[in-house]
């Protein structure tokens, strides 16, 4: 069987022209989105999507602080998602500071509803929206990283936002392997882990 692929971009679809036995077969498929996100675009393109989650939100970050989404604390946005029955997972590397803890205490639903684990080896920054869209990049969940700090004081950050199923699945698998404690058994930094995910 001879086959040849020619990809033609047509709006939001692509046409696969495959030659099989000297005949063309055309298949319409969705074009995957891969968007480069730089600096302050993180807030608009990533964080402002959080309140619109329909099923689940998975977050992996090294650092998390008292981030705001507009006038609302980020933790208030997460509490709102939990009240709507959304699944929210948070994997982060270290205990946040006092401002974060003060905000956390304002939303009792976070105590039981937020699925949260600590892993001091986490340095990735991954956000998965509804198991179908992923942010993969450098920005922590802080004002200077992914938040609203001014262009003159914020960090220089970069990442991608994608709905490519292969990339989304790989990001989910990496985050989930930490979440489930799969990495714990052979971890060489257990002495730094204040709350082990798995013994």
Short mmCIF file of N, CA and C in Angstrom, two decimals:
data_model
loop_
_atom_site.label_atom_id
_atom_site.label_comp_id
_atom_site.label_asym_id
_atom_site.label_seq_id
_atom_site.Cartn_x
_atom_site.Cartn_y
_atom_site.Cartn_z
N UNK A 1 0.85 -1.19 0.00
CA UNK A 1 0.00 0.00 0.00
C UNK A 1 0.89 1.24 0.00
N UNK A 2 0.62 2.14 -0.92
CA UNK A 2 1.35 3.40 -0.97
C UNK A 2 0.51 4.45 -0.24
N UNK A 3 1.16 5.30 0.51
CA UNK A 3 0.41 6.37 1.16
C UNK A 3 1.24 7.64 1.18
N UNK A 4 0.55 8.76 1.13
CA UNK A 4 1.22 10.06 1.13
C UNK A 4 0.29 11.03 1.81
N UNK A 5 0.84 11.89 2.68
CA UNK A 5 0.01 12.85 3.38
C UNK A 5 0.33 14.26 2.89
N UNK A 6 -0.70 15.03 2.62
CA UNK A 6 -0.56 16.44 2.27
C UNK A 6 -1.50 17.19 3.20
N UNK A 7 -0.95 18.07 4.04
CA UNK A 7 -1.77 18.79 4.99
C UNK A 7 -2.10 20.17 4.45
N UNK A 8 -3.38 20.48 4.38
CA UNK A 8 -3.84 21.78 3.90
C UNK A 8 -4.64 22.44 5.01
N UNK A 9 -4.23 23.61 5.45
CA UNK A 9 -4.95 24.30 6.51
C UNK A 9 -6.17 24.99 5.90
N UNK A 10 -7.34 24.67 6.43
CA UNK A 10 -8.59 25.28 5.97
C UNK A 10 -9.40 25.69 7.18
N UNK A 11 -9.27 26.92 7.60
CA UNK A 11 -9.99 27.38 8.78
C UNK A 11 -9.53 26.62 10.01
N UNK A 12 -10.48 25.94 10.68
CA UNK A 12 -10.11 25.20 11.88
C UNK A 12 -9.95 23.71 11.60
N UNK A 13 -9.90 23.33 10.32
CA UNK A 13 -9.71 21.92 10.00
C UNK A 13 -8.52 21.76 9.08
N UNK A 14 -8.04 20.53 8.97
CA UNK A 14 -7.02 20.23 7.98
C UNK A 14 -7.52 19.03 7.18
N UNK A 15 -7.12 18.97 5.94
CA UNK A 15 -7.52 17.88 5.08
C UNK A 15 -6.35 16.95 4.88
N UNK A 16 -6.53 15.70 5.21
CA UNK A 16 -5.54 14.67 4.96
C UNK A 16 -5.88 14.01 3.63
N UNK A 17 -5.02 14.15 2.66
CA UNK A 17 -5.22 13.46 1.38
C UNK A 17 -4.30 12.26 1.36
N UNK A 18 -4.88 11.08 1.40
CA UNK A 18 -4.10 9.85 1.44
C UNK A 18 -4.33 9.08 0.16
N UNK A 19 -3.24 8.69 -0.49
CA UNK A 19 -3.35 7.91 -1.72
C UNK A 19 -3.27 6.42 -1.35
N UNK A 20 -4.33 5.70 -1.60
CA UNK A 20 -4.37 4.25 -1.37
C UNK A 20 -4.80 3.60 -2.68
N UNK A 21 -3.94 2.74 -3.18
CA UNK A 21 -4.24 2.06 -4.46
C UNK A 21 -4.60 3.07 -5.55
N UNK A 22 -3.80 4.13 -5.65
CA UNK A 22 -3.96 5.17 -6.67
C UNK A 22 -5.27 5.94 -6.57
N UNK A 23 -5.94 5.92 -5.42
CA UNK A 23 -7.15 6.70 -5.21
C UNK A 23 -6.93 7.64 -4.02
N UNK A 24 -7.48 8.87 -4.14
CA UNK A 24 -7.38 9.83 -3.05
C UNK A 24 -8.52 9.59 -2.06
N UNK A 25 -8.17 9.57 -0.79
CA UNK A 25 -9.18 9.53 0.27
C UNK A 25 -8.93 10.77 1.12
N UNK A 26 -9.94 11.60 1.32
CA UNK A 26 -9.79 12.83 2.10
C UNK A 26 -10.46 12.65 3.47
N UNK A 27 -9.75 13.03 4.52
CA UNK A 27 -10.28 12.94 5.88
C UNK A 27 -10.17 14.33 6.50
N UNK A 28 -11.27 14.84 7.04
CA UNK A 28 -11.27 16.13 7.73
C UNK A 28 -10.93 15.90 9.21
N UNK A 29 -9.95 16.59 9.72
CA UNK A 29 -9.60 16.48 11.13
C UNK A 29 -9.38 17.86 11.71
N UNK A 30 -9.50 17.96 13.01
CA UNK A 30 -9.30 19.24 13.70
C UNK A 30 -7.82 19.62 13.72
N UNK A 31 -7.53 20.89 13.51
CA UNK A 31 -6.16 21.39 13.65
C UNK A 31 -5.92 21.67 15.13
N UNK A 32 -4.85 21.13 15.67
CA UNK A 32 -4.52 21.36 17.07
C UNK A 32 -3.94 22.76 17.25
N UNK A 33 -4.28 23.36 18.38
CA UNK A 33 -3.78 24.68 18.70
C UNK A 33 -2.52 24.56 19.55
N UNK A 34 -1.48 25.24 19.16
CA UNK A 34 -0.29 25.40 19.99
C UNK A 34 0.05 26.88 19.97
N UNK A 35 -0.15 27.54 21.10
CA UNK A 35 0.02 28.99 21.19
C UNK A 35 1.17 29.31 22.14
N UNK A 36 2.09 30.15 21.67
CA UNK A 36 3.20 30.59 22.50
C UNK A 36 2.71 31.71 23.42
N UNK A 37 3.02 31.57 24.71
CA UNK A 37 2.59 32.54 25.71
C UNK A 37 3.83 33.18 26.32
N UNK A 38 3.90 34.50 26.29
CA UNK A 38 5.06 35.21 26.85
C UNK A 38 4.61 36.27 27.85
N UNK A 39 5.37 36.36 28.95
CA UNK A 39 5.26 37.44 29.92
C UNK A 39 3.82 37.70 30.37
N UNK A 40 3.31 38.95 30.22
CA UNK A 40 2.00 39.28 30.76
C UNK A 40 0.84 38.58 30.07
N UNK A 41 1.07 37.99 28.90
CA UNK A 41 0.01 37.23 28.23
C UNK A 41 -0.40 36.01 29.06
N UNK A 42 0.44 35.60 30.01
CA UNK A 42 0.08 34.47 30.87
C UNK A 42 -1.23 34.73 31.61
N UNK A 43 -1.42 35.96 32.05
CA UNK A 43 -2.63 36.24 32.82
C UNK A 43 -3.87 36.09 31.95
N UNK A 44 -3.89 36.75 30.81
CA UNK A 44 -5.07 36.72 29.96
C UNK A 44 -5.31 35.35 29.33
N UNK A 45 -4.26 34.73 28.85
CA UNK A 45 -4.42 33.48 28.10
C UNK A 45 -4.50 32.23 28.98
N UNK A 46 -4.01 32.33 30.21
CA UNK A 46 -4.00 31.14 31.07
C UNK A 46 -4.91 31.33 32.30
N UNK A 47 -4.55 32.26 33.16
CA UNK A 47 -5.27 32.40 34.43
C UNK A 47 -6.74 32.79 34.23
N UNK A 48 -7.03 33.64 33.25
CA UNK A 48 -8.43 34.05 33.05
C UNK A 48 -9.30 32.91 32.53
N UNK A 49 -8.71 31.79 32.14
CA UNK A 49 -9.49 30.62 31.74
C UNK A 49 -9.99 29.82 32.94
N UNK A 50 -9.34 29.98 34.07
CA UNK A 50 -9.63 29.15 35.23
C UNK A 50 -11.10 29.19 35.65
N UNK A 51 -11.74 30.37 35.77
CA UNK A 51 -13.14 30.38 36.23
C UNK A 51 -14.10 29.66 35.28
N UNK A 52 -13.70 29.42 34.04
CA UNK A 52 -14.59 28.81 33.05
C UNK A 52 -14.45 27.30 32.94
N UNK A 53 -13.68 26.69 33.83
CA UNK A 53 -13.49 25.23 33.80
C UNK A 53 -14.85 24.55 33.98
N UNK A 54 -15.09 23.52 33.18
CA UNK A 54 -16.37 22.80 33.20
C UNK A 54 -16.32 21.50 34.01
N UNK A 55 -15.15 20.85 34.08
CA UNK A 55 -15.06 19.56 34.77
C UNK A 55 -13.93 19.50 35.77
N UNK A 56 -12.72 19.83 35.31
CA UNK A 56 -11.57 19.64 36.20
C UNK A 56 -10.46 20.63 35.90
N UNK A 57 -9.68 20.89 36.93
CA UNK A 57 -8.51 21.75 36.82
C UNK A 57 -7.39 21.09 37.60
N UNK A 58 -6.29 20.77 36.90
CA UNK A 58 -5.10 20.21 37.54
C UNK A 58 -3.99 21.23 37.45
N UNK A 59 -3.33 21.48 38.57
CA UNK A 59 -2.27 22.49 38.61
C UNK A 59 -1.01 21.88 39.22
N UNK A 60 0.11 22.06 38.55
CA UNK A 60 1.41 21.70 39.11
C UNK A 60 2.30 22.92 39.07
N UNK A 61 2.88 23.29 40.21
CA UNK A 61 3.71 24.49 40.27
C UNK A 61 4.73 24.36 41.39
N UNK A 62 5.87 24.98 41.22
CA UNK A 62 6.87 24.96 42.28
C UNK A 62 6.47 25.89 43.42
N UNK A 63 5.93 27.05 43.08
CA UNK A 63 5.64 28.09 44.06
C UNK A 63 4.23 28.60 43.85
N UNK A 64 3.55 28.89 44.94
CA UNK A 64 2.21 29.48 44.85
C UNK A 64 2.10 30.55 45.93
N UNK A 65 1.56 31.70 45.52
CA UNK A 65 1.40 32.82 46.46
C UNK A 65 -0.04 33.34 46.35
N UNK A 66 -0.33 34.43 47.06
CA UNK A 66 -1.68 34.98 47.10
C UNK A 66 -1.98 35.74 45.80
N UNK A 67 -2.15 34.98 44.75
CA UNK A 67 -2.43 35.47 43.40
C UNK A 67 -3.86 35.98 43.32
N UNK A 68 -4.10 36.98 42.49
CA UNK A 68 -5.46 37.50 42.28
C UNK A 68 -5.86 37.35 40.82
N UNK A 69 -7.16 37.12 40.62
CA UNK A 69 -7.77 37.10 39.28
C UNK A 69 -8.75 38.26 39.27
N UNK A 70 -8.33 39.37 38.69
CA UNK A 70 -9.13 40.59 38.81
C UNK A 70 -9.12 41.03 40.26
N UNK A 71 -10.31 41.18 40.84
CA UNK A 71 -10.42 41.59 42.25
C UNK A 71 -10.51 40.39 43.19
N UNK A 72 -10.61 39.19 42.64
CA UNK A 72 -10.81 38.00 43.47
C UNK A 72 -9.50 37.27 43.75
N UNK A 73 -9.31 36.82 44.98
CA UNK A 73 -8.15 35.95 45.24
C UNK A 73 -8.27 34.68 44.41
N UNK A 74 -7.15 34.17 43.93
CA UNK A 74 -7.15 32.95 43.14
C UNK A 74 -7.80 31.80 43.91
N UNK A 75 -7.55 31.76 45.22
CA UNK A 75 -8.16 30.71 46.04
C UNK A 75 -9.69 30.86 46.09
N UNK A 76 -10.19 32.08 45.99
CA UNK A 76 -11.63 32.30 45.90
C UNK A 76 -12.20 31.74 44.61
N UNK A 77 -11.44 31.87 43.53
CA UNK A 77 -11.85 31.31 42.25
C UNK A 77 -11.90 29.78 42.34
N UNK A 78 -10.87 29.18 42.96
CA UNK A 78 -10.86 27.73 43.14
C UNK A 78 -12.03 27.28 44.01
N UNK A 79 -12.32 28.03 45.06
CA UNK A 79 -13.47 27.71 45.93
C UNK A 79 -14.77 27.74 45.13
N UNK A 80 -14.89 28.72 44.23
CA UNK A 80 -16.07 28.81 43.38
C UNK A 80 -16.23 27.60 42.47
N UNK A 81 -15.10 27.11 41.94
CA UNK A 81 -15.14 25.91 41.11
C UNK A 81 -15.59 24.70 41.92
N UNK A 82 -15.07 24.58 43.14
CA UNK A 82 -15.44 23.45 43.99
C UNK A 82 -16.93 23.48 44.33
N UNK A 83 -17.47 24.66 44.56
CA UNK A 83 -18.90 24.79 44.85
C UNK A 83 -19.75 24.34 43.67
N UNK A 84 -19.21 24.45 42.47
CA UNK A 84 -19.91 24.00 41.27
C UNK A 84 -19.68 22.52 40.98
N UNK A 85 -18.94 21.85 41.84
CA UNK A 85 -18.69 20.43 41.66
C UNK A 85 -17.52 20.09 40.76
N UNK A 86 -16.66 21.06 40.48
CA UNK A 86 -15.50 20.80 39.65
C UNK A 86 -14.40 20.12 40.47
N UNK A 87 -13.60 19.28 39.82
CA UNK A 87 -12.45 18.67 40.47
C UNK A 87 -11.27 19.64 40.37
N UNK A 88 -10.62 19.90 41.49
CA UNK A 88 -9.44 20.78 41.49
C UNK A 88 -8.31 20.08 42.22
N UNK A 89 -7.20 19.86 41.50
CA UNK A 89 -5.99 19.26 42.05
C UNK A 89 -4.87 20.29 42.05
N UNK A 90 -4.09 20.30 43.11
CA UNK A 90 -2.95 21.20 43.20
C UNK A 90 -1.74 20.43 43.72
N UNK A 91 -0.68 20.40 42.94
CA UNK A 91 0.59 19.81 43.35
C UNK A 91 1.59 20.95 43.40
N UNK A 92 2.22 21.14 44.57
CA UNK A 92 3.22 22.21 44.64
C UNK A 92 4.38 21.79 45.53
N UNK A 93 5.47 22.55 45.45
CA UNK A 93 6.73 22.09 46.02
C UNK A 93 6.93 22.45 47.49
N UNK A 94 6.34 23.55 47.92
CA UNK A 94 6.61 23.99 49.29
C UNK A 94 5.38 24.65 49.88
N UNK A 95 5.38 24.73 51.20
CA UNK A 95 4.27 25.40 51.88
C UNK A 95 4.28 26.90 51.54
N UNK A 96 3.12 27.43 51.19
CA UNK A 96 3.04 28.86 50.85
C UNK A 96 3.21 29.75 52.09
N UNK A 97 3.35 31.04 51.84
CA UNK A 97 3.54 32.00 52.91
C UNK A 97 2.27 32.35 53.65
N UNK A 98 2.37 33.27 54.62
CA UNK A 98 1.23 33.61 55.49
C UNK A 98 0.06 34.25 54.76
N UNK A 99 0.30 35.05 53.73
CA UNK A 99 -0.81 35.68 53.00
C UNK A 99 -1.67 34.63 52.31
N UNK A 100 -1.01 33.64 51.71
CA UNK A 100 -1.73 32.55 51.07
C UNK A 100 -2.56 31.79 52.10
N UNK A 101 -1.94 31.47 53.23
CA UNK A 101 -2.64 30.70 54.26
C UNK A 101 -3.83 31.48 54.81
N UNK A 102 -3.69 32.79 54.92
CA UNK A 102 -4.79 33.63 55.39
C UNK A 102 -5.95 33.60 54.39
N UNK A 103 -5.63 33.69 53.09
CA UNK A 103 -6.66 33.58 52.06
C UNK A 103 -7.30 32.19 52.09
N UNK A 104 -6.48 31.16 52.26
CA UNK A 104 -6.97 29.78 52.29
C UNK A 104 -8.02 29.60 53.39
N UNK A 105 -7.76 30.17 54.55
CA UNK A 105 -8.66 30.02 55.70
C UNK A 105 -10.00 30.71 55.48
N UNK A 106 -10.07 31.62 54.52
CA UNK A 106 -11.33 32.33 54.24
C UNK A 106 -12.34 31.47 53.48
N UNK A 107 -11.88 30.34 52.94
CA UNK A 107 -12.74 29.50 52.10
C UNK A 107 -12.77 28.07 52.66
N UNK A 108 -13.69 27.79 53.59
CA UNK A 108 -13.72 26.47 54.24
C UNK A 108 -13.83 25.30 53.26
N UNK A 109 -14.44 25.51 52.11
CA UNK A 109 -14.59 24.41 51.14
C UNK A 109 -13.24 23.89 50.66
N UNK A 110 -12.21 24.71 50.74
CA UNK A 110 -10.88 24.28 50.30
C UNK A 110 -10.30 23.18 51.19
N UNK A 111 -10.68 23.17 52.47
CA UNK A 111 -10.11 22.19 53.40
C UNK A 111 -10.42 20.76 52.96
N UNK A 112 -11.65 20.52 52.56
CA UNK A 112 -12.05 19.17 52.16
C UNK A 112 -12.13 18.99 50.65
N UNK A 113 -12.39 20.07 49.93
CA UNK A 113 -12.64 19.95 48.50
C UNK A 113 -11.39 20.00 47.62
N UNK A 114 -10.41 20.80 48.02
CA UNK A 114 -9.19 20.95 47.21
C UNK A 114 -8.29 19.74 47.41
N UNK A 115 -7.97 19.05 46.33
CA UNK A 115 -7.07 17.90 46.39
C UNK A 115 -5.64 18.43 46.25
N UNK A 116 -4.91 18.46 47.36
CA UNK A 116 -3.62 19.14 47.38
C UNK A 116 -2.54 18.22 47.94
N UNK A 117 -1.40 18.16 47.24
CA UNK A 117 -0.25 17.42 47.75
C UNK A 117 1.01 18.26 47.57
N UNK A 118 1.99 17.96 48.42
CA UNK A 118 3.30 18.63 48.35
C UNK A 118 4.36 17.66 47.87
N UNK A 119 5.23 18.14 47.01
CA UNK A 119 6.40 17.37 46.59
C UNK A 119 7.54 18.36 46.36
N UNK A 120 8.58 18.31 47.18
CA UNK A 120 9.66 19.30 47.06
C UNK A 120 10.45 19.20 45.76
N UNK A 121 10.25 18.13 44.99
CA UNK A 121 10.97 17.99 43.72
C UNK A 121 10.22 18.63 42.56
N UNK A 122 9.00 19.07 42.79
CA UNK A 122 8.21 19.64 41.69
C UNK A 122 8.81 20.98 41.28
N UNK A 123 9.16 21.06 40.01
CA UNK A 123 9.61 22.33 39.45
C UNK A 123 8.86 22.63 38.16
N UNK A 124 8.09 21.66 37.67
CA UNK A 124 7.31 21.92 36.45
C UNK A 124 6.18 22.89 36.74
N UNK A 125 5.74 23.55 35.69
CA UNK A 125 4.57 24.42 35.77
C UNK A 125 3.60 23.93 34.70
N UNK A 126 2.55 23.26 35.14
CA UNK A 126 1.58 22.65 34.25
C UNK A 126 0.19 22.99 34.77
N UNK A 127 -0.69 23.39 33.87
CA UNK A 127 -2.10 23.55 34.22
C UNK A 127 -2.91 22.82 33.15
N UNK A 128 -3.78 21.93 33.59
CA UNK A 128 -4.62 21.15 32.68
C UNK A 128 -6.07 21.57 32.88
N UNK A 129 -6.68 22.06 31.82
CA UNK A 129 -8.08 22.49 31.85
C UNK A 129 -8.96 21.39 31.23
N UNK A 130 -9.85 20.83 32.03
CA UNK A 130 -10.85 19.88 31.53
C UNK A 130 -10.25 18.71 30.75
N UNK A 131 -9.06 18.29 31.11
CA UNK A 131 -8.38 17.16 30.45
C UNK A 131 -8.20 17.35 28.94
N UNK A 132 -8.30 18.60 28.47
CA UNK A 132 -8.26 18.82 27.02
C UNK A 132 -7.39 19.98 26.59
N UNK A 133 -6.95 20.81 27.52
CA UNK A 133 -6.13 21.97 27.20
C UNK A 133 -5.04 22.06 28.25
N UNK A 134 -3.80 22.29 27.81
CA UNK A 134 -2.68 22.32 28.76
C UNK A 134 -1.84 23.57 28.59
N UNK A 135 -1.47 24.16 29.73
CA UNK A 135 -0.40 25.15 29.76
C UNK A 135 0.84 24.43 30.27
N UNK A 136 1.95 24.56 29.55
CA UNK A 136 3.22 23.97 29.94
C UNK A 136 4.26 25.08 29.81
N UNK A 137 4.89 25.48 30.89
CA UNK A 137 5.81 26.60 30.77
C UNK A 137 6.64 26.85 31.99
N UNK A 138 7.04 28.10 32.18
CA UNK A 138 7.98 28.47 33.24
C UNK A 138 7.32 29.19 34.40
N UNK A 139 6.07 29.62 34.26
CA UNK A 139 5.47 30.55 35.22
C UNK A 139 4.88 29.85 36.44
N UNK A 140 5.35 30.23 37.62
CA UNK A 140 4.74 29.79 38.87
C UNK A 140 3.41 30.50 39.09
N UNK A 141 2.62 29.99 40.04
CA UNK A 141 1.35 30.64 40.40
C UNK A 141 1.61 31.77 41.39
N UNK A 142 2.25 32.79 40.91
CA UNK A 142 2.56 33.98 41.70
C UNK A 142 2.22 35.21 40.86
N UNK A 143 2.11 36.35 41.52
CA UNK A 143 1.83 37.57 40.79
C UNK A 143 2.91 37.91 39.79
N UNK A 144 4.16 37.66 40.15
CA UNK A 144 5.27 37.97 39.26
C UNK A 144 5.40 36.96 38.13
N UNK A 145 4.86 35.75 38.35
CA UNK A 145 4.98 34.71 37.34
C UNK A 145 3.84 34.70 36.36
N UNK A 146 2.66 34.32 36.85
CA UNK A 146 1.52 34.14 35.96
C UNK A 146 0.43 35.20 36.20
N UNK A 147 0.67 36.06 37.18
CA UNK A 147 -0.36 36.99 37.63
C UNK A 147 -0.34 38.35 36.98
N UNK A 148 -0.79 39.34 37.76
CA UNK A 148 -1.09 40.67 37.22
C UNK A 148 -0.01 41.72 37.48
N UNK A 149 1.15 41.34 37.94
CA UNK A 149 2.18 42.37 38.18
C UNK A 149 2.46 43.14 36.90
N UNK A 150 2.90 44.37 37.06
CA UNK A 150 3.10 45.23 35.90
C UNK A 150 4.24 44.72 35.02
N UNK A 151 4.22 45.11 33.72
CA UNK A 151 5.30 44.69 32.82
C UNK A 151 6.68 45.13 33.29
N UNK A 152 6.75 46.17 34.11
CA UNK A 152 8.04 46.68 34.58
C UNK A 152 8.61 45.87 35.75
N UNK A 153 7.76 45.08 36.42
CA UNK A 153 8.24 44.37 37.61
C UNK A 153 8.05 42.86 37.55
N UNK A 154 7.28 42.37 36.59
CA UNK A 154 7.00 40.93 36.54
C UNK A 154 8.19 40.15 35.98
N UNK A 155 8.16 38.84 36.17
CA UNK A 155 9.21 37.98 35.61
C UNK A 155 9.07 37.86 34.10
N UNK A 156 10.15 37.53 33.45
CA UNK A 156 10.10 37.14 32.04
C UNK A 156 9.77 35.65 32.01
N UNK A 157 8.63 35.31 31.46
CA UNK A 157 8.15 33.94 31.45
C UNK A 157 7.80 33.50 30.04
N UNK A 158 7.80 32.19 29.82
CA UNK A 158 7.44 31.66 28.51
C UNK A 158 6.78 30.29 28.69
N UNK A 159 5.87 29.99 27.79
CA UNK A 159 5.22 28.68 27.83
C UNK A 159 4.38 28.49 26.58
N UNK A 160 3.71 27.34 26.53
CA UNK A 160 2.76 27.09 25.44
C UNK A 160 1.42 26.71 26.02
N UNK A 161 0.38 27.03 25.27
CA UNK A 161 -0.98 26.60 25.56
C UNK A 161 -1.42 25.75 24.39
N UNK A 162 -1.87 24.53 24.66
CA UNK A 162 -2.16 23.62 23.56
C UNK A 162 -3.33 22.70 23.86
N UNK A 163 -4.03 22.32 22.80
CA UNK A 163 -5.04 21.27 22.92
C UNK A 163 -4.62 20.03 22.14
N UNK A 164 -3.34 19.97 21.76
CA UNK A 164 -2.83 18.79 21.08
C UNK A 164 -2.96 17.60 22.03
N UNK A 165 -3.74 16.58 21.65
CA UNK A 165 -4.01 15.47 22.57
C UNK A 165 -2.75 14.77 23.07
N UNK A 166 -1.74 14.65 22.23
CA UNK A 166 -0.51 13.98 22.65
C UNK A 166 0.20 14.78 23.73
N UNK A 167 0.33 16.09 23.54
CA UNK A 167 0.98 16.93 24.54
C UNK A 167 0.18 17.00 25.82
N UNK A 168 -1.14 17.13 25.70
CA UNK A 168 -2.00 17.19 26.89
C UNK A 168 -1.87 15.90 27.69
N UNK A 169 -1.90 14.76 27.00
CA UNK A 169 -1.79 13.47 27.69
C UNK A 169 -0.44 13.33 28.39
N UNK A 170 0.64 13.74 27.73
CA UNK A 170 1.97 13.63 28.34
C UNK A 170 2.08 14.52 29.58
N UNK A 171 1.53 15.74 29.50
CA UNK A 171 1.55 16.64 30.66
C UNK A 171 0.71 16.06 31.80
N UNK A 172 -0.46 15.52 31.47
CA UNK A 172 -1.31 14.90 32.49
C UNK A 172 -0.62 13.72 33.14
N UNK A 173 0.04 12.90 32.34
CA UNK A 173 0.71 11.72 32.88
C UNK A 173 1.84 12.10 33.83
N UNK A 174 2.60 13.15 33.46
CA UNK A 174 3.69 13.58 34.34
C UNK A 174 3.15 14.10 35.66
N UNK A 175 2.15 14.96 35.58
CA UNK A 175 1.57 15.52 36.80
C UNK A 175 0.94 14.41 37.64
N UNK A 176 0.24 13.50 36.98
CA UNK A 176 -0.45 12.43 37.70
C UNK A 176 0.53 11.46 38.36
N UNK A 177 1.69 11.25 37.74
CA UNK A 177 2.67 10.32 38.33
C UNK A 177 3.19 10.86 39.66
N UNK A 178 3.31 12.18 39.77
CA UNK A 178 3.70 12.79 41.04
C UNK A 178 2.52 12.74 42.00
N UNK A 179 1.36 13.12 41.51
CA UNK A 179 0.14 13.15 42.33
C UNK A 179 -0.13 11.80 43.00
N UNK A 180 0.04 10.74 42.24
CA UNK A 180 -0.28 9.39 42.74
C UNK A 180 0.85 8.80 43.58
N UNK A 181 1.97 9.49 43.70
CA UNK A 181 3.08 9.00 44.52
C UNK A 181 3.93 7.94 43.84
N UNK A 182 3.78 7.81 42.53
CA UNK A 182 4.54 6.80 41.79
C UNK A 182 6.05 7.05 41.91
N UNK A 183 6.42 8.32 42.01
CA UNK A 183 7.84 8.68 42.08
C UNK A 183 8.42 8.52 43.49
N UNK A 184 7.56 8.32 44.48
CA UNK A 184 8.02 8.35 45.88
C UNK A 184 8.92 7.18 46.25
N UNK A 185 8.63 6.00 45.75
CA UNK A 185 9.35 4.80 46.17
C UNK A 185 10.86 4.93 46.01
N UNK A 186 11.29 5.45 44.88
CA UNK A 186 12.72 5.55 44.60
C UNK A 186 13.27 6.97 44.76
N UNK A 187 12.53 7.81 45.45
CA UNK A 187 12.95 9.21 45.61
C UNK A 187 14.16 9.31 46.53
N UNK A 188 15.16 10.06 46.12
CA UNK A 188 16.36 10.26 46.91
C UNK A 188 16.32 11.49 47.79
N UNK A 189 15.15 12.16 47.85
CA UNK A 189 15.05 13.39 48.66
C UNK A 189 13.94 13.28 49.70
N UNK A 190 13.69 12.08 50.17
CA UNK A 190 12.60 11.86 51.14
C UNK A 190 12.80 12.66 52.42
N UNK A 191 14.04 12.87 52.82
CA UNK A 191 14.28 13.59 54.06
C UNK A 191 13.83 15.05 54.00
N UNK A 192 13.64 15.57 52.77
CA UNK A 192 13.16 16.94 52.61
C UNK A 192 11.64 17.01 52.46
N UNK A 193 10.98 15.87 52.50
CA UNK A 193 9.54 15.81 52.24
C UNK A 193 8.78 15.82 53.56
N UNK A 194 8.10 16.93 53.86
CA UNK A 194 7.41 17.07 55.14
C UNK A 194 6.10 16.30 55.20
N UNK A 195 5.53 16.00 54.05
CA UNK A 195 4.24 15.30 54.01
C UNK A 195 4.23 14.34 52.82
N UNK A 196 4.88 13.19 52.95
CA UNK A 196 5.03 12.27 51.81
C UNK A 196 3.68 11.87 51.20
N UNK A 197 3.62 11.83 49.90
CA UNK A 197 2.41 11.40 49.18
C UNK A 197 2.21 9.91 49.38
N UNK A 198 3.29 9.15 49.28
CA UNK A 198 3.26 7.70 49.50
C UNK A 198 4.44 7.33 50.37
N UNK A 199 4.22 6.41 51.27
CA UNK A 199 5.28 6.01 52.22
C UNK A 199 6.28 5.08 51.55
#
